[in-house]
Amino acid sequence: MKKILIVSGHPDLNDSFANKTILEEMHKLLPDAEIAYLDKLYPDFCIDVPKEQERLLRADIIVLQYPLFWYTAPSLLHRWIEKTFTHGFSHGKSGDKLKGKQLVLSFTTGAPEEMYSYDGPQQHLIDDFLTPYKQMANLCGLQWCGYVYSGGLSYASRHDEKELARMKEKSILHAHRLVEKLKSME
Ligand SMILES: Cc1cc2nc3c(=O)[nH]c(=O)nc-3n(C[C@H](O)[C@H](O)[C@H](O)COP(=O)(O)O)c2cc1C
């Protein structure tokens, strides 16, 4: 089995429902996968670059797990990418350390899936917001392996018991979909 690294970019999993559930389920389904919880490791945003580059070197498959915040990943995950994907490591003339590894995005959104259409309230397909990640993969020689995403996991619905049950089920299903995808990449 390939070595899987899941990088959790949620800024505070104590205040998460969907990502917390997905990560708990992933841990149960793939106990050998390494999970880096950036909120626990770097609440101060001071990324330990050598440690994180080592983590990347160990992995065959890199999964970025996050809630969509303003159409992109939360700032903590961006900070981790900015500091860890350095010239000479991930890209540049001699920067080939990520070459051949596989990249998968796994994310949740508050808006339901159907809102991400050209004639819907979000005015774009969800794919449109992923262009920077696709090009980052391309520049670093990472294999872009697509994404698993679940919408309708709104922060605002957390006080409604029925909505919570629906979101729990959807988050667990998300984890199973992600595992299916990772297994298909073997
Ligand atoms: C600061 C912030 C920005 C957000 N931006 C978006 C957004 O651009 N699109 C969207 O569909 N949902 C957005 N949401 C909703 C989150 O994506 C949603 O609450 C999250 O995926 C739920 O995951 P969690 O329970 O793990 O926090 C935003 C939420 C916050 C707090």
Short mmCIF file of C-alpha atoms and ligand atoms in Angstrom, two decimals:
data_model
loop_
_atom_site.label_atom_id
_atom_site.label_comp_id
_atom_site.label_asym_id
_atom_site.label_seq_id
_atom_site.Cartn_x
_atom_site.Cartn_y
_atom_site.Cartn_z
CA MET A 1 0.00 0.00 0.00
CA LYS A 2 1.21 3.47 -0.82
CA LYS A 3 2.03 5.81 2.03
CA ILE A 4 -0.76 8.30 2.52
CA LEU A 5 -0.33 11.69 4.17
CA ILE A 6 -3.46 13.65 5.08
CA VAL A 7 -2.80 17.30 5.90
CA SER A 8 -5.68 18.79 7.86
CA GLY A 9 -5.93 22.52 7.19
CA HIS A 10 -8.93 23.32 9.38
CA PRO A 11 -7.89 26.23 11.63
CA ASP A 12 -9.65 24.78 14.69
CA LEU A 13 -10.97 21.24 14.70
CA ASN A 14 -12.58 21.87 18.11
CA ASP A 15 -14.91 24.15 16.21
CA SER A 16 -15.47 21.78 13.29
CA PHE A 17 -18.21 19.32 12.55
CA ALA A 18 -17.63 18.09 8.99
CA ASN A 19 -13.82 17.99 8.82
CA LYS A 20 -13.60 16.55 12.33
CA THR A 21 -16.02 13.75 11.40
CA ILE A 22 -14.21 13.07 8.10
CA LEU A 23 -10.81 12.88 9.83
CA GLU A 24 -12.10 10.60 12.60
CA GLU A 25 -13.58 8.30 9.99
CA MET A 26 -10.40 8.37 7.88
CA HIS A 27 -8.38 7.39 10.95
CA LYS A 28 -10.69 4.40 11.49
CA LEU A 29 -10.71 3.35 7.82
CA LEU A 30 -7.00 3.94 7.11
CA PRO A 31 -5.19 3.59 10.45
CA ASP A 32 -1.80 3.53 8.71
CA ALA A 33 -2.28 6.89 7.03
CA GLU A 34 -0.35 9.75 8.59
CA ILE A 35 -2.53 12.69 9.59
CA ALA A 36 -0.93 16.07 10.23
CA TYR A 37 -3.30 18.29 12.22
CA LEU A 38 -2.03 21.76 11.40
CA ASP A 39 -4.28 23.47 13.99
CA LYS A 40 -2.68 21.42 16.78
CA LEU A 41 0.85 21.65 15.39
CA TYR A 42 0.89 25.30 14.39
CA PRO A 43 -1.70 27.40 16.25
CA ASP A 44 0.91 30.19 15.98
CA PHE A 45 1.38 29.66 12.19
CA CYS A 46 5.13 29.04 12.77
CA ILE A 47 5.64 26.10 10.43
CA ASP A 48 8.55 23.75 11.13
CA VAL A 49 9.75 23.57 7.52
CA PRO A 50 12.31 20.69 7.76
CA LYS A 51 9.78 18.58 9.70
CA GLU A 52 7.04 19.23 7.15
CA GLN A 53 9.33 18.58 4.19
CA GLU A 54 10.32 15.25 5.81
CA ARG A 55 6.63 14.44 6.13
CA LEU A 56 6.15 15.11 2.41
CA LEU A 57 9.19 13.03 1.47
CA ARG A 58 7.72 10.00 3.31
CA ALA A 59 4.42 10.18 1.42
CA ASP A 60 3.38 8.71 -1.92
CA ILE A 61 -0.06 10.29 -1.82
CA ILE A 62 -0.70 13.75 -0.34
CA VAL A 63 -4.28 14.60 0.64
CA LEU A 64 -5.15 18.18 1.54
CA GLN A 65 -8.22 18.11 3.80
CA TYR A 66 -9.95 21.43 4.47
CA PRO A 67 -13.15 23.47 4.65
CA LEU A 68 -13.55 25.95 1.79
CA PHE A 69 -13.06 29.47 3.17
CA TRP A 70 -13.69 32.28 0.73
CA TYR A 71 -13.34 29.94 -2.23
CA THR A 72 -9.94 28.63 -1.24
CA ALA A 73 -8.17 26.76 1.55
CA PRO A 74 -7.94 28.34 5.02
CA SER A 75 -4.94 30.61 5.61
CA LEU A 76 -3.25 28.02 7.87
CA LEU A 77 -3.09 25.50 5.04
CA HIS A 78 -1.89 28.19 2.64
CA ARG A 79 0.81 29.18 5.10
CA TRP A 80 1.89 25.53 5.31
CA ILE A 81 2.13 25.35 1.50
CA GLU A 82 3.95 28.69 1.24
CA LYS A 83 6.57 27.70 3.80
CA THR A 84 6.99 24.02 2.89
CA PHE A 85 6.90 24.09 -0.91
CA THR A 86 10.18 25.93 -1.31
CA HIS A 87 12.29 26.71 -4.36
CA GLY A 88 14.90 23.98 -4.66
CA PHE A 89 12.67 21.51 -2.80
CA SER A 90 9.37 21.32 -4.66
CA HIS A 91 10.18 23.38 -7.74
CA GLY A 92 12.97 25.28 -9.47
CA LYS A 93 15.94 23.89 -11.34
CA SER A 94 16.87 21.23 -8.77
CA GLY A 95 13.58 21.16 -6.88
CA ASP A 96 12.22 17.77 -7.72
CA LYS A 97 11.49 16.25 -4.31
CA LEU A 98 7.74 15.98 -4.90
CA LYS A 99 8.04 14.69 -8.44
CA GLY A 100 5.83 11.67 -9.09
CA LYS A 101 3.89 11.91 -5.83
CA GLN A 102 0.11 12.12 -6.10
CA LEU A 103 -2.04 15.02 -4.93
CA VAL A 104 -5.71 14.76 -3.92
CA LEU A 105 -7.90 17.54 -2.52
CA SER A 106 -10.63 16.68 -0.03
CA PHE A 107 -12.81 19.58 1.03
CA THR A 108 -16.19 20.65 2.34
CA THR A 109 -18.33 23.67 1.54
CA GLY A 110 -21.20 25.40 3.25
CA ALA A 111 -23.07 26.04 0.01
CA PRO A 112 -24.83 22.97 -1.41
CA GLU A 113 -23.34 21.41 -4.55
CA GLU A 114 -26.10 22.71 -6.84
CA MET A 115 -25.16 26.33 -6.02
CA TYR A 116 -21.81 25.84 -7.76
CA SER A 117 -23.01 26.34 -11.34
CA TYR A 118 -22.66 29.20 -13.84
CA ASP A 119 -26.29 30.19 -13.45
CA GLY A 120 -26.45 29.57 -9.69
CA PRO A 121 -25.66 31.90 -6.76
CA GLN A 122 -21.94 30.97 -6.74
CA GLN A 123 -21.61 31.85 -10.48
CA HIS A 124 -18.84 29.26 -10.99
CA LEU A 125 -18.31 25.52 -11.02
CA ILE A 126 -16.44 24.22 -7.98
CA ASP A 127 -13.68 23.14 -10.41
CA ASP A 128 -13.07 26.78 -11.34
CA PHE A 129 -11.73 27.47 -7.85
CA LEU A 130 -9.16 24.67 -8.07
CA THR A 131 -7.00 26.07 -10.88
CA PRO A 132 -4.16 27.24 -8.55
CA TYR A 133 -3.86 23.76 -7.01
CA LYS A 134 -3.79 22.11 -10.43
CA GLN A 135 -1.02 24.43 -11.57
CA MET A 136 0.86 24.04 -8.28
CA ALA A 137 0.81 20.29 -8.87
CA ASN A 138 1.96 20.77 -12.45
CA LEU A 139 4.83 23.07 -11.47
CA CYS A 140 6.01 20.65 -8.76
CA GLY A 141 5.74 17.50 -10.88
CA LEU A 142 2.98 16.22 -8.62
CA GLN A 143 0.36 14.08 -10.28
CA TRP A 144 -2.99 15.88 -10.03
CA CYS A 145 -5.45 13.20 -8.96
CA GLY A 146 -8.55 15.33 -8.58
CA TYR A 147 -10.73 15.81 -5.54
CA VAL A 148 -13.53 14.60 -3.32
CA TYR A 149 -15.87 17.31 -2.14
CA SER A 150 -19.10 17.58 -0.18
CA GLY A 151 -21.34 20.63 -0.08
CA GLY A 152 -24.22 21.66 2.16
CA LEU A 153 -22.13 21.30 5.31
CA SER A 154 -22.96 24.69 6.69
CA TYR A 155 -21.72 26.18 9.91
CA ALA A 156 -25.14 27.74 10.33
CA SER A 157 -26.93 24.37 10.52
CA ARG A 158 -25.15 23.12 13.61
CA HIS A 159 -27.92 23.81 16.10
CA ASP A 160 -30.58 21.81 14.26
CA GLU A 161 -30.57 18.15 15.34
CA LYS A 162 -32.00 16.91 12.03
CA GLU A 163 -29.43 18.88 10.04
CA LEU A 164 -26.64 17.59 12.27
CA ALA A 165 -27.68 13.99 11.61
CA ARG A 166 -27.72 14.69 7.86
CA MET A 167 -24.30 16.37 7.99
CA LYS A 168 -22.86 13.49 10.03
CA GLU A 169 -24.07 10.97 7.46
CA LYS A 170 -22.73 13.08 4.60
CA SER A 171 -19.33 13.53 6.26
CA ILE A 172 -18.98 9.81 6.90
CA LEU A 173 -19.96 9.11 3.29
CA HIS A 174 -17.32 11.66 2.21
CA ALA A 175 -14.64 9.70 4.08
CA HIS A 176 -15.75 6.47 2.40
CA ARG A 177 -15.66 8.15 -1.02
CA LEU A 178 -12.16 9.42 -0.30
CA VAL A 179 -10.97 5.96 0.73
CA GLU A 180 -12.44 4.49 -2.46
CA LYS A 181 -10.53 7.05 -4.48
CA LEU A 182 -7.26 6.43 -2.63
CA LYS A 183 -7.62 2.68 -3.06
CA SER A 184 -8.21 3.14 -6.79
CA MET A 185 -4.83 4.93 -6.95
CA GLU A 186 -2.91 1.86 -5.73
C1 LIG B 1 -14.49 32.24 7.07
C2 LIG B 1 -15.39 31.30 6.33
C3 LIG B 1 -15.46 31.37 4.96
C4 LIG B 1 -16.28 30.48 4.24
N1 LIG B 1 -16.30 30.55 2.88
C5 LIG B 1 -17.08 29.68 2.18
C6 LIG B 1 -17.09 29.70 0.76
O1 LIG B 1 -16.37 30.46 0.11
N2 LIG B 1 -17.91 28.84 0.12
C7 LIG B 1 -18.72 27.94 0.78
O2 LIG B 1 -19.44 27.19 0.13
N3 LIG B 1 -18.68 27.87 2.14
C8 LIG B 1 -17.89 28.71 2.85
N4 LIG B 1 -17.84 28.63 4.21
C9 LIG B 1 -18.55 27.53 4.90
C10 LIG B 1 -17.55 26.41 5.25
O3 LIG B 1 -16.95 25.90 4.08
C11 LIG B 1 -18.24 25.29 6.05
O4 LIG B 1 -18.72 25.85 7.25
C12 LIG B 1 -17.26 24.17 6.33
O5 LIG B 1 -16.95 23.48 5.14
C13 LIG B 1 -17.82 23.19 7.34
O6 LIG B 1 -16.75 22.38 7.80
P1 LIG B 1 -16.43 22.23 9.36
O7 LIG B 1 -17.68 21.76 10.04
O8 LIG B 1 -15.33 21.21 9.41
O9 LIG B 1 -15.98 23.57 9.87
C14 LIG B 1 -17.06 29.52 4.95
C15 LIG B 1 -16.99 29.48 6.36
C16 LIG B 1 -16.18 30.35 7.04
C17 LIG B 1 -16.12 30.25 8.54
#
